[in-house]
Short mmCIF file of C-alpha atoms in Angstrom, two decimals:
data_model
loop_
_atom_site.label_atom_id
_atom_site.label_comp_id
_atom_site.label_asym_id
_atom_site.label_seq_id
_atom_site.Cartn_x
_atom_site.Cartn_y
_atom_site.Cartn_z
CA UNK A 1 0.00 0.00 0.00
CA UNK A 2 0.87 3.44 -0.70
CA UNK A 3 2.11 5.26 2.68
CA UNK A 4 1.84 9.42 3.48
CA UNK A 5 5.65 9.59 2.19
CA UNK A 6 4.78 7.90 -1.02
CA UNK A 7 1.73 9.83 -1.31
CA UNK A 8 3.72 12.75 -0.71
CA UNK A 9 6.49 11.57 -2.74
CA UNK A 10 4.48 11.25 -5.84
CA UNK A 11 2.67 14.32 -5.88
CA UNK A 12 6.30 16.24 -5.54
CA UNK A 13 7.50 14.52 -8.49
CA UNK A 14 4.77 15.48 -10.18
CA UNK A 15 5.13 19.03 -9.52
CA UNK A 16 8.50 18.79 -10.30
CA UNK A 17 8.75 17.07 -13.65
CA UNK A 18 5.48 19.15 -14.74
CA UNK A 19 7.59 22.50 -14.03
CA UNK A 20 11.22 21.10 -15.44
CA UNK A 21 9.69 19.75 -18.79
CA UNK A 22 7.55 22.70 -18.73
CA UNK A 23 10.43 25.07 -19.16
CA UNK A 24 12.18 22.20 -21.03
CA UNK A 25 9.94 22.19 -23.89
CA UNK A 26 7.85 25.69 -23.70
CA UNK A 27 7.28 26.80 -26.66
CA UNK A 28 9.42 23.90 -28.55
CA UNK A 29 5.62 21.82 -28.45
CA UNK A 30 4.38 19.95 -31.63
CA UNK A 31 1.01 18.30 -32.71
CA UNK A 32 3.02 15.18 -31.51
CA UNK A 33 5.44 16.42 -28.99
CA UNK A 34 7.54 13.62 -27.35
CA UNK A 35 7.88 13.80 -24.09
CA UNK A 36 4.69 16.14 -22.77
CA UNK A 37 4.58 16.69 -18.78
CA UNK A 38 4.55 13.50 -17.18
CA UNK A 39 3.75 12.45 -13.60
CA UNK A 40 4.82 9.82 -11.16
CA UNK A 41 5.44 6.18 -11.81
CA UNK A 42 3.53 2.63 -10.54
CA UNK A 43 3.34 0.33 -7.72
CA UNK A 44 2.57 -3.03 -8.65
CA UNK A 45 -0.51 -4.64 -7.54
CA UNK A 46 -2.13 -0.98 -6.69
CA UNK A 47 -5.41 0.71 -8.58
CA UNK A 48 -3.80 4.08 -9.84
CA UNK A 49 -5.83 7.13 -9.55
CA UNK A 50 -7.67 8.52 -12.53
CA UNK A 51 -8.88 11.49 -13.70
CA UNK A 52 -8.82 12.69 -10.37
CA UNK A 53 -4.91 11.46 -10.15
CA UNK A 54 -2.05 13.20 -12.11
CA UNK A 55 -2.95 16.90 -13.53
CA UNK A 56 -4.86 16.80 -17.38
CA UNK A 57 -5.02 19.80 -19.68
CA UNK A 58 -7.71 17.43 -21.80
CA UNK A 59 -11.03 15.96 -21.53
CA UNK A 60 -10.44 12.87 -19.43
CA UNK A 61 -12.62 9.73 -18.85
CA UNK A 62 -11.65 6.48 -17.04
CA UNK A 63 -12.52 2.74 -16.88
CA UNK A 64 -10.90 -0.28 -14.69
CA UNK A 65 -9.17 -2.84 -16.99
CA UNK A 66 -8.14 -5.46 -14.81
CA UNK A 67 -6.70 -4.10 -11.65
CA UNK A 68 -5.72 -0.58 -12.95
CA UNK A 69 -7.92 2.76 -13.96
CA UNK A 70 -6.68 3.85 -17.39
CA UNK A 71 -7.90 7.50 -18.29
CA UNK A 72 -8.34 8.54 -21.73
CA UNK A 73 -10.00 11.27 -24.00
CA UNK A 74 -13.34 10.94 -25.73
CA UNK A 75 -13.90 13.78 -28.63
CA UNK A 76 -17.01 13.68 -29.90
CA UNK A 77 -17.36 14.10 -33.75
CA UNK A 78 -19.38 17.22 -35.19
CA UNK A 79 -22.82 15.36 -35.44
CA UNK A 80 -23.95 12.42 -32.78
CA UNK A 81 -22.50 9.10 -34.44
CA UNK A 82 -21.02 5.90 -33.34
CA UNK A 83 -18.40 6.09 -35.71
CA UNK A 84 -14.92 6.75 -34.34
CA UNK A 85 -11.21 6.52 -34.85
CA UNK A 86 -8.85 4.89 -32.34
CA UNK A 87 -5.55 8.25 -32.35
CA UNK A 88 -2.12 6.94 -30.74
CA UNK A 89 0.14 9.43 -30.74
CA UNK A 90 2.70 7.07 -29.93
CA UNK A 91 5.61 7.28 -27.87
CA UNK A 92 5.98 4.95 -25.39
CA UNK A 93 7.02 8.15 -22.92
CA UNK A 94 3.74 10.13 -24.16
CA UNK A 95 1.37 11.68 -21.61
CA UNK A 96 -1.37 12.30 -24.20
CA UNK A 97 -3.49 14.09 -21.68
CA UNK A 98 -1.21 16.73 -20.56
CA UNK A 99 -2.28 19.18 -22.87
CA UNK A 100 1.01 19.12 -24.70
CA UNK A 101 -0.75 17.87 -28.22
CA UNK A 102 -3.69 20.09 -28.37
CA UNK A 103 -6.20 17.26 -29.00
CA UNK A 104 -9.02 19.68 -29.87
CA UNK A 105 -6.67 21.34 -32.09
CA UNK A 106 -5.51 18.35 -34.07
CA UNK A 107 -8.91 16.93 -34.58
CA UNK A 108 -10.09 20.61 -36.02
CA UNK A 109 -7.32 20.92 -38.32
CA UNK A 110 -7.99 17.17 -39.66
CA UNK A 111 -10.50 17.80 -41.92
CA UNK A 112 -13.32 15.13 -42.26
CA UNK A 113 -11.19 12.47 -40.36
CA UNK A 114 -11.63 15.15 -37.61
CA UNK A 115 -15.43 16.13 -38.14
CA UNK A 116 -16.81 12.61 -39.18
CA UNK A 117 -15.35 10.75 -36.70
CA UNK A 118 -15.30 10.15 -32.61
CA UNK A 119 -11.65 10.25 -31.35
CA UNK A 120 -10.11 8.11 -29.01
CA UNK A 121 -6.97 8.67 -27.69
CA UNK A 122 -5.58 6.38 -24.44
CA UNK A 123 -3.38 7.36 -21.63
CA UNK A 124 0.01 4.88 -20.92
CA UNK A 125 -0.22 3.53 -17.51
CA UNK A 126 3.40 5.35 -16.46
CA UNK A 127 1.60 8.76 -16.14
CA UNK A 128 -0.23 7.69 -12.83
CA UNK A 129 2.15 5.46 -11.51
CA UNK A 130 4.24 5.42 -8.26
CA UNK A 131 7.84 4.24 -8.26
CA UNK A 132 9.20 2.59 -5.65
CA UNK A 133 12.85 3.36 -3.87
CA UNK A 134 14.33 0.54 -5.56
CA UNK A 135 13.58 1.41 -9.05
CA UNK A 136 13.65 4.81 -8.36
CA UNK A 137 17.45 4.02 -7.30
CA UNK A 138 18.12 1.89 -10.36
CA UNK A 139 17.13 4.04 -12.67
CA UNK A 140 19.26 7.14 -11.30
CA UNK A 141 22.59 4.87 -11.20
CA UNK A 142 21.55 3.49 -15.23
CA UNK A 143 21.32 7.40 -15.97
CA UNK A 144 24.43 8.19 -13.74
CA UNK A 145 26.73 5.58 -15.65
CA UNK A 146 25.33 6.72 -18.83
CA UNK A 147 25.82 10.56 -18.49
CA UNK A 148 29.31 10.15 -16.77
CA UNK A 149 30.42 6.76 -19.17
CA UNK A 150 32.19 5.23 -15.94
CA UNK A 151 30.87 2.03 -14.89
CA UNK A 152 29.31 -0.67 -16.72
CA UNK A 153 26.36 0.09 -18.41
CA UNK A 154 25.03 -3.27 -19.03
CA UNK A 155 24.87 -3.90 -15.53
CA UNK A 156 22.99 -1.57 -14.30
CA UNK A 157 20.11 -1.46 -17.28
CA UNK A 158 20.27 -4.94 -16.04
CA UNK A 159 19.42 -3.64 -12.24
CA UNK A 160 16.96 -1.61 -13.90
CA UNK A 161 15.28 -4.43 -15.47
CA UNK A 162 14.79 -6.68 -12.79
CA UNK A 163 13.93 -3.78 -9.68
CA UNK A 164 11.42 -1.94 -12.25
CA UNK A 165 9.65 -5.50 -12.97
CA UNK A 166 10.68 -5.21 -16.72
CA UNK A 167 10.11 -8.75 -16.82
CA UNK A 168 6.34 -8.74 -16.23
CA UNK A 169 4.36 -10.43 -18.69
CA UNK A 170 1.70 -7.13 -18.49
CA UNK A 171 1.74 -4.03 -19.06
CA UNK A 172 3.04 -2.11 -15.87
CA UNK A 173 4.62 1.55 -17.21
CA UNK A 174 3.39 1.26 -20.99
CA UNK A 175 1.07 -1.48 -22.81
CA UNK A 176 0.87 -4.93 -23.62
CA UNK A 177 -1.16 -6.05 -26.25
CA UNK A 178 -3.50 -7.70 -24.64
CA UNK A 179 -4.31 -5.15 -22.03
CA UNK A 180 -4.12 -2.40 -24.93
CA UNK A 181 -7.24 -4.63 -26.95
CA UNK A 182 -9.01 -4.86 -23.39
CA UNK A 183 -8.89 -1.57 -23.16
CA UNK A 184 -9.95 -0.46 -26.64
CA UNK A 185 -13.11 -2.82 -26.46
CA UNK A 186 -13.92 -1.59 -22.80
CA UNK A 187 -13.98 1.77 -24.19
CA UNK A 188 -15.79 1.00 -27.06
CA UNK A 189 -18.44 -0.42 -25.27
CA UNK A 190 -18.68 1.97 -22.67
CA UNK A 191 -19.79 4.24 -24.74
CA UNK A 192 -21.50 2.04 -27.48
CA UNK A 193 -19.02 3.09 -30.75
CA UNK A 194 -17.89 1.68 -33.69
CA UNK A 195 -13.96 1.40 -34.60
CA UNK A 196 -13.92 2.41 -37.73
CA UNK A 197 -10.53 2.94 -38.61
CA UNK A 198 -7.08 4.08 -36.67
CA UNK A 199 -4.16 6.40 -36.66
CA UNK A 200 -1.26 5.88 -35.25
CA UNK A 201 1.46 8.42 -35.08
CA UNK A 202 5.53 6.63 -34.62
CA UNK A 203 5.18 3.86 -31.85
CA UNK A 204 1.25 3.69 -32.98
CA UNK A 205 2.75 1.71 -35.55
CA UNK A 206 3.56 -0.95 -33.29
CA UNK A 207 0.09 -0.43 -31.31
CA UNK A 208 -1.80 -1.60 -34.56
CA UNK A 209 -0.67 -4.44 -34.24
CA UNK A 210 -1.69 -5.16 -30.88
CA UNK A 211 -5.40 -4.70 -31.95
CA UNK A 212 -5.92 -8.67 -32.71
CA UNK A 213 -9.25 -8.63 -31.85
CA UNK A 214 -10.39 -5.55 -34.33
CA UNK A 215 -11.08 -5.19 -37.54
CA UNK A 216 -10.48 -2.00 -38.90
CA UNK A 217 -12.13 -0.69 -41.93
CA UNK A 218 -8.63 1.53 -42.66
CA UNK A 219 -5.32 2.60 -40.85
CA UNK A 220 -3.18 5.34 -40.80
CA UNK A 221 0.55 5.37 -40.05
CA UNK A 222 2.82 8.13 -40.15
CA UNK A 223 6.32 8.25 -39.18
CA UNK A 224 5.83 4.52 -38.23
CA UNK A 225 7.97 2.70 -35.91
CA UNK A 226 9.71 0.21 -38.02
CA UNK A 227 7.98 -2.95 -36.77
CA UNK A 228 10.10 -6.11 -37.19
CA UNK A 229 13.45 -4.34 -37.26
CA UNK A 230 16.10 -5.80 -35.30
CA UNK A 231 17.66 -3.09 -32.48
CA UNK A 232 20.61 -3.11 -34.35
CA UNK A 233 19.16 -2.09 -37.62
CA UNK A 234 17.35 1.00 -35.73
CA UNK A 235 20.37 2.27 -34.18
CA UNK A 236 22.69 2.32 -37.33
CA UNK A 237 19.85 3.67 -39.72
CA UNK A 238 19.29 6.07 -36.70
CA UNK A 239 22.77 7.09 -36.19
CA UNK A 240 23.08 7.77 -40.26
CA UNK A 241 20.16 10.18 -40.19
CA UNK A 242 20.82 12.03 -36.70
CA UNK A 243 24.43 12.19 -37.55
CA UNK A 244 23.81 13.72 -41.81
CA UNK A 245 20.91 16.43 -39.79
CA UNK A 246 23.36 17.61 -36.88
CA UNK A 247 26.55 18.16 -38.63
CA UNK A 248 27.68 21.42 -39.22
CA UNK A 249 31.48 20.95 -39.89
CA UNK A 250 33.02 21.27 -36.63
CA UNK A 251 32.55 19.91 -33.13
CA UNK A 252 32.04 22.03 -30.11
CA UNK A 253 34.90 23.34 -28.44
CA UNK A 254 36.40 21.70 -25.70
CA UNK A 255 36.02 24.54 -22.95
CA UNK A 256 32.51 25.23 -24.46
CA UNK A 257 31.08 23.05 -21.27
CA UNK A 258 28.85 20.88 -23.10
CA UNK A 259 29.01 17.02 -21.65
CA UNK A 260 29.81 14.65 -24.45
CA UNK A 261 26.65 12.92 -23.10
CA UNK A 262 24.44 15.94 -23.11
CA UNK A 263 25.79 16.86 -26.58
CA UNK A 264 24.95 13.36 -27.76
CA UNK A 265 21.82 13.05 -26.66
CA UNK A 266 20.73 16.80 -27.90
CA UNK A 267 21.65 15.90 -31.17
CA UNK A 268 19.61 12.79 -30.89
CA UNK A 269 16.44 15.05 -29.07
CA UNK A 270 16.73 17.40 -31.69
CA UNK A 271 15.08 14.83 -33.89
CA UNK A 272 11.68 15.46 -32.08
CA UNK A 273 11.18 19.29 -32.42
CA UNK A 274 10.12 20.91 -35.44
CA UNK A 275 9.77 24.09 -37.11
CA UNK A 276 11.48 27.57 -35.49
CA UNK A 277 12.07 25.80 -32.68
CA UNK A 278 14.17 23.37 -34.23
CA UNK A 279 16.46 25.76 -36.15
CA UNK A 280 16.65 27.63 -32.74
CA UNK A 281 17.81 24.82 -30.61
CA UNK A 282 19.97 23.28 -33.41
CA UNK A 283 21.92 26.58 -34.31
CA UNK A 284 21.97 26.79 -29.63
CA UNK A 285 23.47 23.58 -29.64
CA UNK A 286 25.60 22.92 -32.60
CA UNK A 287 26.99 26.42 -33.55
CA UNK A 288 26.38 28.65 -30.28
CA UNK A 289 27.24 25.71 -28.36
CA UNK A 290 25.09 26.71 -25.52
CA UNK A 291 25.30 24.41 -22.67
CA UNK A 292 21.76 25.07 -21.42
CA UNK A 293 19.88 24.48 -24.64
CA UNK A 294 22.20 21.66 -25.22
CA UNK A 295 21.53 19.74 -21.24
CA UNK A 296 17.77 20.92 -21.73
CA UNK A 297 17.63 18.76 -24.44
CA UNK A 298 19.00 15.67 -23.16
CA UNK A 299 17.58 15.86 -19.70
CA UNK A 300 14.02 16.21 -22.30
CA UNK A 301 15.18 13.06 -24.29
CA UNK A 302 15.88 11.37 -20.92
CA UNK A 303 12.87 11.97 -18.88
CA UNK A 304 15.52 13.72 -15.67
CA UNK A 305 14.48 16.11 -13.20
CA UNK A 306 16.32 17.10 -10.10
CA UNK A 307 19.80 15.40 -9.84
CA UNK A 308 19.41 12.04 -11.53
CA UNK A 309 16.06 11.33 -11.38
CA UNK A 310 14.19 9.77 -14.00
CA UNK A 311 10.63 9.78 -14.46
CA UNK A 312 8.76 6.41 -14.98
CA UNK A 313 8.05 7.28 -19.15
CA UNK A 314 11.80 5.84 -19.67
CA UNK A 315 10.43 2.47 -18.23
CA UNK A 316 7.52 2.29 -20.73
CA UNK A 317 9.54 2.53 -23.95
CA UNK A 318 11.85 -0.39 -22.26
CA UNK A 319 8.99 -2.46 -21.79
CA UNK A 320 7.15 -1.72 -24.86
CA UNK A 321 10.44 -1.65 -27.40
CA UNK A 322 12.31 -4.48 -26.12
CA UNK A 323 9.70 -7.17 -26.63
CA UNK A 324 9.42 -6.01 -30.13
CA UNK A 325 13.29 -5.42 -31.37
CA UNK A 326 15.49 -7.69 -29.05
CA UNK A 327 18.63 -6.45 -27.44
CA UNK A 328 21.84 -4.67 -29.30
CA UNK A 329 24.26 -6.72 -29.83
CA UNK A 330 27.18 -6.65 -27.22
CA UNK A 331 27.23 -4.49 -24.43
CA UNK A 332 29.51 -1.68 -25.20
CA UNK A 333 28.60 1.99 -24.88
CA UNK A 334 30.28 5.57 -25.13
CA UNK A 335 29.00 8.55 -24.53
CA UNK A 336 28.25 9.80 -28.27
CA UNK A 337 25.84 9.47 -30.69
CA UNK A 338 25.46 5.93 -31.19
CA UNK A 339 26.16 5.39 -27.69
CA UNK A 340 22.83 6.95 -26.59
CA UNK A 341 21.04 5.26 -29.05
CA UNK A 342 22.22 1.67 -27.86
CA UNK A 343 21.36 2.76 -24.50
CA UNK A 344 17.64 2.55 -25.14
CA UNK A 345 18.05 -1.24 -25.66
CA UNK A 346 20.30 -2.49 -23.55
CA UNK A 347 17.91 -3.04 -20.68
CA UNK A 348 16.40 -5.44 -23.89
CA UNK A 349 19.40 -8.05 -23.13
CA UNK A 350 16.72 -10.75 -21.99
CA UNK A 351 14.59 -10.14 -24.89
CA UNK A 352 13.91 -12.47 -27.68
CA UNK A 353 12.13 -10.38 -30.66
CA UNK A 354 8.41 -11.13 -30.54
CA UNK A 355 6.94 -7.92 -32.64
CA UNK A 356 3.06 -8.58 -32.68
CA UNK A 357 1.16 -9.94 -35.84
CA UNK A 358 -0.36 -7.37 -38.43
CA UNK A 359 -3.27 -5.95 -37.77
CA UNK A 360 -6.55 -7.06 -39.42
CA UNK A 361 -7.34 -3.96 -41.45
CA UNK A 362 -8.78 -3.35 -44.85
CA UNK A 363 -6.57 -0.39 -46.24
CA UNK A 364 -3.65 1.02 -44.72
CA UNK A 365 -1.74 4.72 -45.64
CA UNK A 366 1.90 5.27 -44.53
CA UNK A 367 3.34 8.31 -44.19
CA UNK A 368 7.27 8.85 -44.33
CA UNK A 369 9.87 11.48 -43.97
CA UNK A 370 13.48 11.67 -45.66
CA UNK A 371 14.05 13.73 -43.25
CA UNK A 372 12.98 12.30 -39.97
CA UNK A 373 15.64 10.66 -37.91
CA UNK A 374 13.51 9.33 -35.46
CA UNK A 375 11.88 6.65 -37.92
CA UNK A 376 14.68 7.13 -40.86
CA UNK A 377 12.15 6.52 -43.78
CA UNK A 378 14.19 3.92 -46.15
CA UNK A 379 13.83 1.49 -42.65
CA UNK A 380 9.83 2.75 -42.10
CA UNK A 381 9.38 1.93 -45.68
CA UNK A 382 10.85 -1.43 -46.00
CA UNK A 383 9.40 -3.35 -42.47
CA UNK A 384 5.99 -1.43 -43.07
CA UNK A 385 5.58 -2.93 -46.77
CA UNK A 386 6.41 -6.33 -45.45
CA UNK A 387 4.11 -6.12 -42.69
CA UNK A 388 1.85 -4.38 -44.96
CA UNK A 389 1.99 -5.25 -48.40
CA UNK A 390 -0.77 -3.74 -50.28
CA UNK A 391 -0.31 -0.45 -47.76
CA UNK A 392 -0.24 2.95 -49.71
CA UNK A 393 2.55 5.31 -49.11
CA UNK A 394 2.78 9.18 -48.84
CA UNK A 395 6.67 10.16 -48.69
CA UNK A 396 7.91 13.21 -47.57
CA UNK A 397 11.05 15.25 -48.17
CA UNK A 398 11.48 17.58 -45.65
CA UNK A 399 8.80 17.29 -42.91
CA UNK A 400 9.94 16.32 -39.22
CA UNK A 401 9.07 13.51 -37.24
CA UNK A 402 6.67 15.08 -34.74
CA UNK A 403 4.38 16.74 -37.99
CA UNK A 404 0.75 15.77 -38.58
CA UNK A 405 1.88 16.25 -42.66
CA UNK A 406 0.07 14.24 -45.39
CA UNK A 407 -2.91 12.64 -42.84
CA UNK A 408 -5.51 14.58 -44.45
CA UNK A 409 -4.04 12.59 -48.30
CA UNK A 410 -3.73 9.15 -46.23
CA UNK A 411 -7.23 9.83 -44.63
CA UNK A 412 -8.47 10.82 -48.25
CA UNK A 413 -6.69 7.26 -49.87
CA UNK A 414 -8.30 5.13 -47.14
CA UNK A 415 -11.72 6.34 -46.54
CA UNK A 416 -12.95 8.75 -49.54
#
């Protein structure tokens, strides 16, 4: 049971990672934003608070699957219908409630797949969660090797995996698939609808796929997690495409202050901004070599607040990515580019790739970037069309991973 401290625990972490990622991200937000305000982590074997838990900026509903409340948005299309469209904004690390993604927004600038349709978009567990002191501690060493590169790495995203209860056949931080169907249907027949179709945004990708029990009249994917790639084929096409976007002829100089790590993992953050805001932070980082902008960025990409603490939302992406990609081969790591992207996946080490089956779905749209380096769109493209082989694809040249660019010519392919 949750004591006072833990209560009181909670609540400050809360507070705290809503005001760090606050300043963290204000004014760098998206339609897709990665890593939104969060709140504080899960006890096992405890019913999380809903709506009336963790702070929302959006409308929020709730319903018990199992022994957990799982709050989620419900936007009602222009006229009264039971048609309606299951959104995942993907992630795992998302907190789609926070306000962050302007829901109301989205769905107005959407066109008909905006107007015609009910929305549903789902909360990840993490956001109401409680961590306990072990985890807690785990995670702040994994971070604390990683950022400093003494130590061994390997062993202590192993500690993380085993005191964080990585190994749990459910969902705990993020989703499983069958809790994520459960929780679909319970929603759906809450509130009597119809699952018409579904768009998933990055991870979403992978989240189609955990809808066995649905059949969906059309899908949407954009920017799509490249579902049956192998960890090691994500982090080289990855380091490719963050490396060609962030290089501007010269490194930072060596008094400029900037960590190796920090600088590392800003160039990999940068990935998820867009627009002004990401020719701002990459002309901070890379040519100002401003050490702020530069840790902002990788304490954003890493979930930290305070000294080394790191919010639950790192815990979902290991337990929804590793199930799906395996581990990295070996367990080396340095602090640079490549280095923080093998990090995500070396808690993975116990992992045996298991990506779920393909969705049962009529017509499916794919949208890809050449110039996103979150899903590098020569990988997106190939695993999607195998998984997918009669899918229609939109491809982009120069829009960023975190746009909402070409759903409204998906939308139009799949459901004119």
């Amino acid at each position: 049971m949750l004591g006072p401290a833990d209560a009181r625990r909670s609540s400050a972490v809360t507070v705290i990672f809503l005001a760090l990622l606050t300043a963290v991200i204000a004014g760098c937000t998206s339609n897709t934003d990665r890593h939104p305000p969060g709140a504080a982590p899960a006890v096992t074997g405890i019913v999380t608070p809903g709506c009336n838990g963790a702070p929302t900026r959006e409308p929020c509903d709730e319903i018990v699957v199992g022994e957990r409340v799982i709050r989620y948005a419900l936007l009602p299309a222009k006229q009264a219908t039971a048609d309606s469209v299951l959104v995942d904004l993907g992630g795992p690390g998302l907190s789609v409630l926070s306000g962050t993604h302007r829901l109301a927004a989205l769905k107005e600038r959407s066109g008909r797949l905006g107007s015609a349709y009910n929305w549903i978009v789902v909360e990840e567990p993490w956001v109401t969660a409680t961590l306990d002191d072990r985890c807690a501690a785990a995670l702040s060493a994994y971070y604390g090797t990683l950022s400093t590169a003494r130590g061994s790495a390997a062993a202590t995203a192993w500690q993380v995996r085993g005191k964080c209860g990585l190994e749990s056949p459910t969902g705990r931080w993020g989703f499983d698939p069958r809790g994520y169907d459960e929780i679909v249907h319970g929603i759906a027949g809450k509130h009597r609808l119809t699952i018409n179709g579904f768009v998933g945004h990055s991870f979403g990708a992978a989240r189609l796929g955990y809808l066995s029990g649905t059949e969906l009249r059309w899908a949407i994917l954009s920017k799509p997690f490249p579902v049956g790639a192998s960890a090691d084929e994500i982090v080289a096409a990855r380091a490719v495409a963050v490396k060609s976007a962030t290089d501007v002829g010269k490194e930072p100089a060596t008094d400029s202050g900037i960590s190796a790590f920090d600088l590392a993992s800003a160039q990999v953050g940068l990935g998820h901004l867009t627009g002004d805001v990401y020719q701002e932070q990459r002309t901070a980082v890379l040519e100002r070599h401003d050490r702020t902008a530069a840790r902002r960025l990788s304490d954003n990409l890493w979930f930290r607040y305070g000294e080394n603490s790191i919010a639950p939302a790192l815990l979902a992406q290991f337990e929804e990515i590793c199930p799906l990609t395996g581990p990295v081969t070996g367990d080396r790591y340095a602090a640079d580019v490549e280095g923080v992207l093998r990090a995500a996946f070396l808690p993975c080490a116990a992992n045996r790739p298991s990506p779920p089956p393909p969705a049962a779905v009529g017509k499916v749209c794919v949208i890809t970037s050449n110039a996103d380096t979150v899903a590098p769109a020569r990988l997106s493209r190939k695993y999607l069309a195998l998984r997918y082989p009669t899918a229609s694809f939109v491809d982009l040249d120069r829009s960023p991973h975190t746009s909402d660019d070409g759903l409204a010519q998906c939308h139009t392919r799949v459901d004119p």
